[in-house]
mmCIF file of C-alpha atoms in Angstrom:
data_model
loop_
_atom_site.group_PDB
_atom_site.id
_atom_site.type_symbol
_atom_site.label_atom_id
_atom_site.label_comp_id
_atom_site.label_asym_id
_atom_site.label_seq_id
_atom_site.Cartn_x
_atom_site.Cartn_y
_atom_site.Cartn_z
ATOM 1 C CA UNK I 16 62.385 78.336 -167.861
ATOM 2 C CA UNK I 17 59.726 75.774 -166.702
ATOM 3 C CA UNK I 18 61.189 73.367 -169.989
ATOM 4 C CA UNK I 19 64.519 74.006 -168.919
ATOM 5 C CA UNK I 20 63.701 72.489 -165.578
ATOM 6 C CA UNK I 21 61.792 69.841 -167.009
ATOM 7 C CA UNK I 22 64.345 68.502 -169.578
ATOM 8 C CA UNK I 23 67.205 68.765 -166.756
ATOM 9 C CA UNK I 24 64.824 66.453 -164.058
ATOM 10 C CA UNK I 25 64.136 64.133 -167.352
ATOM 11 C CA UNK I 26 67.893 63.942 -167.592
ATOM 12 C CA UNK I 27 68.681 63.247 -163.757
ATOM 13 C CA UNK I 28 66.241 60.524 -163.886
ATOM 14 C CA UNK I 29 67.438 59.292 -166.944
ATOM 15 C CA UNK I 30 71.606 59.253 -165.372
ATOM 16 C CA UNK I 31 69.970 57.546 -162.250
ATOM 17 C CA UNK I 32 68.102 54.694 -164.109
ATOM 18 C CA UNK I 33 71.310 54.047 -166.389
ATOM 19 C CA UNK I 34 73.668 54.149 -162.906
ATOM 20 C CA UNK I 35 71.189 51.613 -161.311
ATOM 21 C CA UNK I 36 70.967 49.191 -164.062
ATOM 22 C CA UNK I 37 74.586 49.160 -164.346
ATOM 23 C CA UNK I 38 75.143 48.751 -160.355
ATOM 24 C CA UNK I 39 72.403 46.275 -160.216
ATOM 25 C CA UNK I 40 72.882 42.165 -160.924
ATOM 26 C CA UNK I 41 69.335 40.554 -161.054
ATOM 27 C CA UNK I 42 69.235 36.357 -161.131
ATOM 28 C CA UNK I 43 65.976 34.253 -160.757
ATOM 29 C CA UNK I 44 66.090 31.571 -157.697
ATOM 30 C CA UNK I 45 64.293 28.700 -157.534
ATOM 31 C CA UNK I 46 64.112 26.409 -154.324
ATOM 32 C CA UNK I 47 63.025 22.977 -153.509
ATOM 33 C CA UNK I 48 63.140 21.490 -150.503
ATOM 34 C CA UNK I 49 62.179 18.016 -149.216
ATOM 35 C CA UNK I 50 62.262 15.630 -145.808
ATOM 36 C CA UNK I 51 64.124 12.093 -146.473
ATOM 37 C CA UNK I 52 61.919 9.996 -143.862
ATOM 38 C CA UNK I 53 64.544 6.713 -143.269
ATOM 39 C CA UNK I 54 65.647 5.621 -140.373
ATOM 40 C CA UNK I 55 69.214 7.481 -139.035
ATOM 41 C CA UNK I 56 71.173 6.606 -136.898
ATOM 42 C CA UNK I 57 72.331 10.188 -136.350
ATOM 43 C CA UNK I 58 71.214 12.058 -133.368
ATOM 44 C CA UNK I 59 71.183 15.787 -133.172
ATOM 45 C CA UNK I 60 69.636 16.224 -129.711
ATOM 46 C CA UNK I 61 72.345 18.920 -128.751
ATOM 47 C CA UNK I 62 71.914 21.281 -132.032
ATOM 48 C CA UNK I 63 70.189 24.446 -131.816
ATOM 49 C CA UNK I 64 67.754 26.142 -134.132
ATOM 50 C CA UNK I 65 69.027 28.466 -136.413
ATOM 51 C CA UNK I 66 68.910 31.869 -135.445
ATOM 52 C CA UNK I 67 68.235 34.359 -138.005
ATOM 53 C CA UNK I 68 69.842 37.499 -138.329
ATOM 54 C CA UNK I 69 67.514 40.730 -138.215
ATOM 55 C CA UNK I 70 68.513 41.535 -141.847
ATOM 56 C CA UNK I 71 66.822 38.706 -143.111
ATOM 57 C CA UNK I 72 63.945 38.816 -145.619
ATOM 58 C CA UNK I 73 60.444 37.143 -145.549
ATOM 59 C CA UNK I 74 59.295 36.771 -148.851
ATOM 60 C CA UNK I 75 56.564 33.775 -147.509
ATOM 61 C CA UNK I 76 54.630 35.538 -144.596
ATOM 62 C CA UNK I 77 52.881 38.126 -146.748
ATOM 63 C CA UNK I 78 51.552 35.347 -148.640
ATOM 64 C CA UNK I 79 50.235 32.858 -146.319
ATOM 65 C CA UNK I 80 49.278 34.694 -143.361
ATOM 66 C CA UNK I 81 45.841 36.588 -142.578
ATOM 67 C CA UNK I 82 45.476 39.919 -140.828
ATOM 68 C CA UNK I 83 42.871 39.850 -138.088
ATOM 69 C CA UNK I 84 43.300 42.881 -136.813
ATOM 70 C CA UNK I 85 39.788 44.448 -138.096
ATOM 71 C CA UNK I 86 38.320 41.393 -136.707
ATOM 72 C CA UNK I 87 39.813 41.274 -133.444
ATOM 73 C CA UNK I 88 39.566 44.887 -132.638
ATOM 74 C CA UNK I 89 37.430 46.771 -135.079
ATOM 75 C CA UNK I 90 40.643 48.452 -136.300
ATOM 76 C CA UNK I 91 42.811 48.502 -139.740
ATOM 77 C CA UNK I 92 46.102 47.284 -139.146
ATOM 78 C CA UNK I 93 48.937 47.588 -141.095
ATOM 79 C CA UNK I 94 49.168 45.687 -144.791
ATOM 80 C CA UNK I 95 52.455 43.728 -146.013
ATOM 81 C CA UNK I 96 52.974 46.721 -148.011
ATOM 82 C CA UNK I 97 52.982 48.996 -144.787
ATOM 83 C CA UNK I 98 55.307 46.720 -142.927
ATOM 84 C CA UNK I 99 57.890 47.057 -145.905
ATOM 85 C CA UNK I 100 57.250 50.918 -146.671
ATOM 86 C CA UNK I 101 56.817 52.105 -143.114
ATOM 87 C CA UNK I 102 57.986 49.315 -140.448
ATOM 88 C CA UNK I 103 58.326 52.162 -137.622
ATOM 89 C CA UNK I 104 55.187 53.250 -137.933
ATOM 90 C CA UNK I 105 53.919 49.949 -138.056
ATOM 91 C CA UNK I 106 55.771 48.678 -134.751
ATOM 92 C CA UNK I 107 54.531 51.520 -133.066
ATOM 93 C CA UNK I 108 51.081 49.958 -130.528
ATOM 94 C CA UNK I 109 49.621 53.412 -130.904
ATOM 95 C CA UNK I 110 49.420 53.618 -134.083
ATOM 96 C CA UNK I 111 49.189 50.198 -135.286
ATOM 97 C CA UNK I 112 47.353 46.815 -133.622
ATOM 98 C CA UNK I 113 48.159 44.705 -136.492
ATOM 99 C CA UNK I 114 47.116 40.824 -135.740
ATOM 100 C CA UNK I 115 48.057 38.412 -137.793
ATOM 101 C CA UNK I 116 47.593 34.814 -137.742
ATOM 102 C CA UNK I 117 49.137 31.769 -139.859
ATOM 103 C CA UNK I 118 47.723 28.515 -140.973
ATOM 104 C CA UNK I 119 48.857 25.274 -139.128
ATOM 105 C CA UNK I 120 50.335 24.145 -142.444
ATOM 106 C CA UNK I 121 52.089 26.217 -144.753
ATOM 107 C CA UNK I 122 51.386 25.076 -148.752
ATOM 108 C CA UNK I 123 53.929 23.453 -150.491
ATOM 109 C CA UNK I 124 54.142 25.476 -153.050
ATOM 110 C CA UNK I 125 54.487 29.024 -152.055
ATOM 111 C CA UNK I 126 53.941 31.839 -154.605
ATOM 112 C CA UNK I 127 52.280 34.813 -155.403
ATOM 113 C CA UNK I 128 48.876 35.133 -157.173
ATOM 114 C CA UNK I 129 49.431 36.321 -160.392
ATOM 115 C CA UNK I 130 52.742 36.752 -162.735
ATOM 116 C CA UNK I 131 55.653 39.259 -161.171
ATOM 117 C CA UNK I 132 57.926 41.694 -162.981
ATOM 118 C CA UNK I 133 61.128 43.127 -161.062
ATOM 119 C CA UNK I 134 61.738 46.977 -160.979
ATOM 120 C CA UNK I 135 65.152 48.569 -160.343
ATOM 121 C CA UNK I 136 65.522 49.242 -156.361
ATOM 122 C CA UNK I 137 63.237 46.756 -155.834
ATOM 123 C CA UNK I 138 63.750 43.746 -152.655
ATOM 124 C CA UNK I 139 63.369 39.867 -153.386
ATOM 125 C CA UNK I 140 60.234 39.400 -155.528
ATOM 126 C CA UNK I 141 58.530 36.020 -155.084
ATOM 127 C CA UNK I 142 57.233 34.742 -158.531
ATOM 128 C CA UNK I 143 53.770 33.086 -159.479
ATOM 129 C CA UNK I 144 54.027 29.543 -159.936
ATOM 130 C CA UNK I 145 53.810 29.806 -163.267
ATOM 131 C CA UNK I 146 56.843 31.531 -163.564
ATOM 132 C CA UNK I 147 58.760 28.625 -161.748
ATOM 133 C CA UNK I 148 60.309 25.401 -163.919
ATOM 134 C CA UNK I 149 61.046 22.290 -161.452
ATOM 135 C CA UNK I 150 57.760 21.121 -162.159
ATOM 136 C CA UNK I 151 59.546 18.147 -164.084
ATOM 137 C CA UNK I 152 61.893 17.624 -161.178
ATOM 138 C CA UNK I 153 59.643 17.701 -158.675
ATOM 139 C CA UNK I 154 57.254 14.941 -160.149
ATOM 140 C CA UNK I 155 60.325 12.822 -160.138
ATOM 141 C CA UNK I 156 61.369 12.888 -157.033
ATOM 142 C CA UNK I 157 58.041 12.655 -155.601
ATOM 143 C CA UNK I 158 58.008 9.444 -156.895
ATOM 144 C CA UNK I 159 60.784 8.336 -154.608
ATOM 145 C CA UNK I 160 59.650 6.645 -152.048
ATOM 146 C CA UNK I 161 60.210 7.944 -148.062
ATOM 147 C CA UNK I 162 59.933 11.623 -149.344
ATOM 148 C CA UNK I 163 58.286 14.024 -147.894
ATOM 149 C CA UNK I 164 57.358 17.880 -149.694
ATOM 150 C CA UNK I 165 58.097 20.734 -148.061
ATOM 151 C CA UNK I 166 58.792 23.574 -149.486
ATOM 152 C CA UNK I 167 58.688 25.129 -153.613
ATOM 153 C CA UNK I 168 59.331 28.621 -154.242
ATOM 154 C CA UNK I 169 60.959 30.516 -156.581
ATOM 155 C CA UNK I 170 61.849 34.841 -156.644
ATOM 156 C CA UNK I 171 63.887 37.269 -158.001
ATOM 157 C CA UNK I 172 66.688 39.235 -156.416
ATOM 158 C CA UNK I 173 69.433 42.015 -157.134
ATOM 159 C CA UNK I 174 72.397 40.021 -156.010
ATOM 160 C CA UNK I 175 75.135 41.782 -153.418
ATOM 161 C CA UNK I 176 78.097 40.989 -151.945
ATOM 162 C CA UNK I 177 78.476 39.000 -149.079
ATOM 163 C CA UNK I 178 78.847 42.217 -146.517
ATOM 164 C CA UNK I 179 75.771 43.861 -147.658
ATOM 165 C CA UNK I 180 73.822 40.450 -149.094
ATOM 166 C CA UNK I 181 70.595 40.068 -147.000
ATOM 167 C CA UNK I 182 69.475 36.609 -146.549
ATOM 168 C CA UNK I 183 65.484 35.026 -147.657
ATOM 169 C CA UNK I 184 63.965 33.331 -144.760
ATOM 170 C CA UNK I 185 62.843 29.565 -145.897
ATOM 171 C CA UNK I 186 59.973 27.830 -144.121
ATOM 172 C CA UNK I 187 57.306 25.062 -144.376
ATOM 173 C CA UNK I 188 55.819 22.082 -143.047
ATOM 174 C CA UNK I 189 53.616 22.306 -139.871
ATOM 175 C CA UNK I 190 53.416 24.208 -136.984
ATOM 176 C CA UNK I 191 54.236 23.189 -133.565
ATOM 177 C CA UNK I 192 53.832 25.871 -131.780
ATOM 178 C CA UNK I 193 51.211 24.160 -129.717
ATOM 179 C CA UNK I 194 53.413 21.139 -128.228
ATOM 180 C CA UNK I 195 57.228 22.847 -128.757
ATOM 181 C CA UNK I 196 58.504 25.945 -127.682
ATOM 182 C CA UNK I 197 61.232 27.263 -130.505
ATOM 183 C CA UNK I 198 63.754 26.297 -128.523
ATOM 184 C CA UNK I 199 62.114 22.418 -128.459
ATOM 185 C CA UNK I 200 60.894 21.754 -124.751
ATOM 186 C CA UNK I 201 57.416 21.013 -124.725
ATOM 187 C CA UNK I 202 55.188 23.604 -123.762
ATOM 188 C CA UNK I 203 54.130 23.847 -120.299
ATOM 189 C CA UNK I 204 50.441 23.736 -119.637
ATOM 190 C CA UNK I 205 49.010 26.359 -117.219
ATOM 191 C CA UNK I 206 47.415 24.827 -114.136
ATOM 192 C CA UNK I 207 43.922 25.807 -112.596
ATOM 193 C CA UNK I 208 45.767 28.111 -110.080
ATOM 194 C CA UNK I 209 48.081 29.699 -112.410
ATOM 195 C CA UNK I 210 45.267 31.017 -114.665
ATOM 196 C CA UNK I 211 43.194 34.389 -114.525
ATOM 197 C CA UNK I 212 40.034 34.389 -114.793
ATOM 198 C CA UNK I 213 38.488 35.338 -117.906
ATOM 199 C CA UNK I 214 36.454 38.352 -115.888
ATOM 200 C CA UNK I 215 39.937 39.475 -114.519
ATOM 201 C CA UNK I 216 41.185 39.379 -118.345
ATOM 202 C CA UNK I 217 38.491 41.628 -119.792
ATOM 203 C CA UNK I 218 38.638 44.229 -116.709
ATOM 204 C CA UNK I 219 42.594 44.881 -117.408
ATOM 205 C CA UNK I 220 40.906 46.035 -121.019
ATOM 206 C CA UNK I 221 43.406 47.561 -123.384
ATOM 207 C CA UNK I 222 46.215 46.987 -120.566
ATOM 208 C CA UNK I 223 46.095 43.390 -120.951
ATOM 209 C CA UNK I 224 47.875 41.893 -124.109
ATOM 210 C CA UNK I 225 47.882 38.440 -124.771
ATOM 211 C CA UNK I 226 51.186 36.627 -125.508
ATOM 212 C CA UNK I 227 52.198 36.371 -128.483
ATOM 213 C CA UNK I 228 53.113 32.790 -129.819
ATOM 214 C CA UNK I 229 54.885 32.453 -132.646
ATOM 215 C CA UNK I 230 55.046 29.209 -135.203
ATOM 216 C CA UNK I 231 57.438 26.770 -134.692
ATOM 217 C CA UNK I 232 57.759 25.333 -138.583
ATOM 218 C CA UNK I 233 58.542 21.954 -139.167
ATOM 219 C CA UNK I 234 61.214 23.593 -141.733
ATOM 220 C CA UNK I 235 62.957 26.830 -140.670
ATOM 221 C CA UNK I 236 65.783 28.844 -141.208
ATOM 222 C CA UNK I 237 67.449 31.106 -144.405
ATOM 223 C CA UNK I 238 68.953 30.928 -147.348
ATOM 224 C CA UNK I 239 71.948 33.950 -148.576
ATOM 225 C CA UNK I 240 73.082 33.890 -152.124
ATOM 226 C CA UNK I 241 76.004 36.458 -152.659
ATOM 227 C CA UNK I 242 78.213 37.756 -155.371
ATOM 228 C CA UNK I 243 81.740 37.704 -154.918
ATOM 229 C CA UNK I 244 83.338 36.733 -158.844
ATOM 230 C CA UNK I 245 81.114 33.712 -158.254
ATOM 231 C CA UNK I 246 78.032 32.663 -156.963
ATOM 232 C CA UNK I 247 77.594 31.211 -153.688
ATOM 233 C CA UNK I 248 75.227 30.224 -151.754
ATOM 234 C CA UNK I 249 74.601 29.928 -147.695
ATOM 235 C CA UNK I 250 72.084 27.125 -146.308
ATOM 236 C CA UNK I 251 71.266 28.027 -143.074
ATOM 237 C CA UNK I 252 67.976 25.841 -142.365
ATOM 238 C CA UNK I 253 66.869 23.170 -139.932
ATOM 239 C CA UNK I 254 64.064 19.907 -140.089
ATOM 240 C CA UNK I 255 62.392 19.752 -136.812
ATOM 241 C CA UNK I 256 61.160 16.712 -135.663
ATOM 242 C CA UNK I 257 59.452 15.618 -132.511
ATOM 243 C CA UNK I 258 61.421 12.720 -129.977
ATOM 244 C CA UNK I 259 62.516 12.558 -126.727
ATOM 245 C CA UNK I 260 65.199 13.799 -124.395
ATOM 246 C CA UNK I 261 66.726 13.694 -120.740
ATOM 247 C CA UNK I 262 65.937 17.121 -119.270
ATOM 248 C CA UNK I 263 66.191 18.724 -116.199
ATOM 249 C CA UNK I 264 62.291 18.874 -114.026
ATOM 250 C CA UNK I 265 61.293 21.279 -112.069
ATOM 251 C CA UNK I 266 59.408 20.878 -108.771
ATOM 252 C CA UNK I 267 56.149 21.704 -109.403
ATOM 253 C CA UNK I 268 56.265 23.576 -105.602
ATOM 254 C CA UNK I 269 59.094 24.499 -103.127
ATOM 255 C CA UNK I 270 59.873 21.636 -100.541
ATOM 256 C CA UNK I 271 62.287 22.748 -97.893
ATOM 257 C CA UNK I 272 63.351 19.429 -97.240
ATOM 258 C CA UNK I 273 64.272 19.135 -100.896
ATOM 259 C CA UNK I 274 65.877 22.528 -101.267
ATOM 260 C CA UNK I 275 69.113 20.765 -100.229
ATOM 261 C CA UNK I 276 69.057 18.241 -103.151
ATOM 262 C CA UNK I 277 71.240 20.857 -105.457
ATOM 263 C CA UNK I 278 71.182 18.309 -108.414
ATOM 264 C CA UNK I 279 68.474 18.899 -110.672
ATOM 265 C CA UNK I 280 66.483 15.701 -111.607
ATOM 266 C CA UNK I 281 66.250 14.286 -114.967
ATOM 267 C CA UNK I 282 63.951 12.697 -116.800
ATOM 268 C CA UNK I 283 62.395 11.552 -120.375
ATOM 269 C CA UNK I 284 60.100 14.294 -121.981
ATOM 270 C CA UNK I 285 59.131 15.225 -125.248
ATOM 271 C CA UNK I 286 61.481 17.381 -127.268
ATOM 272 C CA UNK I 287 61.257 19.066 -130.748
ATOM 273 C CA UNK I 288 64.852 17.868 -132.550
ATOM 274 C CA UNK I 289 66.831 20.416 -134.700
ATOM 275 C CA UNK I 290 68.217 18.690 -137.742
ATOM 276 C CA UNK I 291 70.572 21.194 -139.487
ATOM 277 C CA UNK I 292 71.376 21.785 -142.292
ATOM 278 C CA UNK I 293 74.335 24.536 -142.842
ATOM 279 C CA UNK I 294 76.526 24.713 -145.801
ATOM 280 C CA UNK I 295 78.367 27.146 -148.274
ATOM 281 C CA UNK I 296 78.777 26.326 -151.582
ATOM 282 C CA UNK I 297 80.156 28.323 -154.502
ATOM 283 C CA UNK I 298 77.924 27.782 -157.475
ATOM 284 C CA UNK I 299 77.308 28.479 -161.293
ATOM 285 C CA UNK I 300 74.405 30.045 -162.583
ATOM 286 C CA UNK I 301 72.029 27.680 -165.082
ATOM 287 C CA UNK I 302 73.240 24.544 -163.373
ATOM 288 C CA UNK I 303 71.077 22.774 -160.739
ATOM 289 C CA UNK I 304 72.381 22.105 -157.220
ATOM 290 C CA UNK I 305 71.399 19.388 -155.537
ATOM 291 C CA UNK I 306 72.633 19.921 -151.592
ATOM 292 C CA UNK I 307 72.457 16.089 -149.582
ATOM 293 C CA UNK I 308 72.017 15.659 -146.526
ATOM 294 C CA UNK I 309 70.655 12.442 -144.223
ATOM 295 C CA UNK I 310 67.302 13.901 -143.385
ATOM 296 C CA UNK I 311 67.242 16.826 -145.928
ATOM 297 C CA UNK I 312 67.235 17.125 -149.752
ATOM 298 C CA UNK I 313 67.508 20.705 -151.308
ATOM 299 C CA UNK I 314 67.375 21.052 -155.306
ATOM 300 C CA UNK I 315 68.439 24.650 -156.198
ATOM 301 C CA UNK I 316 69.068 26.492 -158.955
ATOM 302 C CA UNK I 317 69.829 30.134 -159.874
ATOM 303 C CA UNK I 318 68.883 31.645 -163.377
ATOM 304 C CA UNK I 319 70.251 34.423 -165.453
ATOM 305 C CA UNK I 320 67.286 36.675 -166.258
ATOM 306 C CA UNK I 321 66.308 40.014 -167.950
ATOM 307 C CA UNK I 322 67.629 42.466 -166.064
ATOM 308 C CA UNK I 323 65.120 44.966 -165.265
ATOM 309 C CA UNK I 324 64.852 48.765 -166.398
ATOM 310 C CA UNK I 325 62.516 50.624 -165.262
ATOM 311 C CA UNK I 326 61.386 51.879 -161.316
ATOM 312 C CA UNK I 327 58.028 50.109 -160.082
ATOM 313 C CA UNK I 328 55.631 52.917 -161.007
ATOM 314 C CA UNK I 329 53.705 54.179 -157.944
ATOM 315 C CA UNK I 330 50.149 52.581 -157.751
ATOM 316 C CA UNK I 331 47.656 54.649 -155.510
ATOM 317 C CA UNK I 332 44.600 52.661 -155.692
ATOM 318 C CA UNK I 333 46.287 49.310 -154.514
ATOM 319 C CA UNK I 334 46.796 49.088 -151.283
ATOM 320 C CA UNK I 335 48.651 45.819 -150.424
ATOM 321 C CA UNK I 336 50.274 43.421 -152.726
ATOM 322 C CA UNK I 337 50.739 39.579 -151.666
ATOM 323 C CA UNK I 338 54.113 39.820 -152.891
ATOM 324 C CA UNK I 339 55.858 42.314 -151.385
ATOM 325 C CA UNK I 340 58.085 40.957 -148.707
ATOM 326 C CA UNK I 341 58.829 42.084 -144.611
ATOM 327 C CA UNK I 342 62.283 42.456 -142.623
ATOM 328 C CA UNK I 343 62.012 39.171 -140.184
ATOM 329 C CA UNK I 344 60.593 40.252 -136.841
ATOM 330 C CA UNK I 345 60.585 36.767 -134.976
#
C-alpha cells in the first residue's frame, strides 16, 4: 500500500515538473547602464521621479545592503531570504526589528558571490559576474570620453506576459539622501528649537522610532521585460542630478502682518533634477540593444538560455542567500 502511495506522489511530482517546464519561458538579461556627462541644453526641472509599482522586484538590495539589526538592538532581524519567504511576518514590529543600512555608493558592478543556477518556480536570479559577457563592451565604451559607469548586472527570469510581468528595480550611483529629499527639494535642516534632546529621546525608549530615510540613488527606477509573441522591453528609470530651481519659501515663523501677502515667495534653492528615461521597445532575443538618450546610455541584451528542470532543493543549514531577491518596499 505504502509503494502504491509512493509511486503515485513520484508521479504527481513528476506531471507537475513536466507542466512547469512547459508553462515556463526562462531568458538571461544583461544590463548596462551609463551617465553621458556633456553639456544639454535640455531642462527637465518639471519631471518627476519614477514611481515604482509595488509589484516590482529588487534583485540589488540583498546584495549591497547590511543588516544592523543585531547591532542596533541586540536582536536577529529578518534575512533577504525571510523577506522573500515570509514578508508578513517580517513587516510585522513585533516580531521583526530588521535594520538595514546601504552604502553611500552602490558598486558598479552588481552581482552575486558565487555562480547561480535557476530552478523552476523560482523569481529573478541575479548572476555572478562571471556569468555575465559585456565585459568587451564595457571596456569600449569606457574609453569614450564624458562617460560615466553606473550600473552592470545581469539575472535570469521566467518571462510573463505583460498583465502578470513583474518589473526588476534598477539602481546605482550615489546616494543623496543627505542633501535631496526623493522628491528633489533639499532637505531641511532641524533648528536648535525644533530638536529633542537626546535625554528626551532615550526616555520615550522603545516608543520612540527614528525616521526612516531612505536613499535617493543617483540612478533609479525599473526595468519590465514581457512576452507577448515578441520580446519587449519597458525602461522606466531616471539620472538624478543636483541644480537649481525657483521654489516656493516658507516663513521660517508666522508674521501677522505678512499673513495677508497670499502669494508665496520664490526663490533659487538647490534641487535634485529627474532626467527620465521611459521607453518601450519590442526586441529580439541574442541581439544587443542599445537605448539613446541625451544624458543616458543603456546597452541591453536578452539571451536564450537552458531552461531549467528541476525545483531548488530545500537547504536547511543555509540561512540567507545574497541572491535571493525582495518585493520593493520604498
Amino acid at each position: 500500500m505504502l509503494r502504491k502511495i509512493a509511486i503515485a506522489i513520484a508521479a504527481i511530482i513528476a506531471l507537475s515538473h513536466s507542466v512547469s517546464a512547459h508553462a515556463e519561458s526562462w531568458f538571461e538579461v544583461e544590463v548596462f547602464v551609463f551617465e553621458r556627462q556633456q553639456p544639454s541644453v535640455e531642462k527637465w526641472l518639471n519631471a518627476t521621479p519614477p514611481k515604482l509599482s509595488k509589484d516590482t522586484v529588487d534583485i540589488i538590495t540583498p546584495v549591497i545592503s547590511t543588516d544592523i539589526t543585531g547591532v542596533s538592538v541586540g536582536l536577529k532581524g529578518c534575512t533577504s531570504t525571510d523577506w522573500t519567504n515570509d514578508a508578513s511576518n517580517c513587516n510585522d514590529p513585533n516580531i521583526s526589528k530588521s535594520t538595514a543600512t546601504h552604502p553611500s555608493q552602490v558598486p558598479f558592478d552588481v552581482a552575486a558571490s558565487k555562480p547561480q543556477t535557476a530552478h523552476l518556480g523560482q523569481g529573478p536570479l541575479l548572476l555572478a559576474q562571471s556569468q555575465s559577457k559585456f565585459s568587451d563592451i564595457i571596456r569600449t565604451i569606457q574609453r569614450e570620453p564624458y562617460v560615466k559607469s553606473l550600473v552592470h548586472l545581469t539575472w535570469q527570469q521566467n518571462m510573463q506576459s505583460r498583465r502578470r510581468a513583474k518589473p526588476i528595480r534598477i539602481y546605482g550611483g550615489k546616494d543623496f539622501s543627505k542633501s535631496f529629499e526623493y522628491h528633489g527639494l533639499s532637505v531641511k535642516k532641524p533648528s536648535q528649537t525644533e530638536t529633542m534632546p537626546s535625554t528626551d529621546l532615550s526616555a520615550l525608549g522603545d516608543f520612540y522610532e527614528a525616521p526612516k530615510i531612505n536613499p535617493v540613488w543617483e540612478l533609479d527606477g525599473s526595468i519590465n521585460i514581457y512576452l507577448s509573441h515578441y520580446l519587449y522591453i519597458e525602461s522606466n528609470l531616471a539620472l538624478r542630478k543636483p541644480t537649481q530651481k525657483m521654489v516656493e519659501s516658507s516663513p521660517l515663523a508666522f508674521n501677522e502682518y505678512a499673513a495677508l501677502d497670499i502669494e508665496g515667495k520664490k526663490q533659487l534653492a538647490p534641487y535634485l533634477e529627474s532626467i527620465p528615461l521611459i521607453q518601450n521597445r519590442r526586441v529580439r532575443s541574442g541581439e544587443i540593444h542599445y537605448f539613446d538618450h541625451p544624458q543616458l546610455g543603456i546597452v541591453m541584451q536578452i539571451r536564450k538560455m537552458a531552461q531549467p528542470t528541476n525545483i531548488k532543493p530545500i537547504d536547511l543549514t543555509e540561512r540567507s542567500s545574497a541572491s535571493q531577491p525582495v518585493p520593493y518596499t520604498g
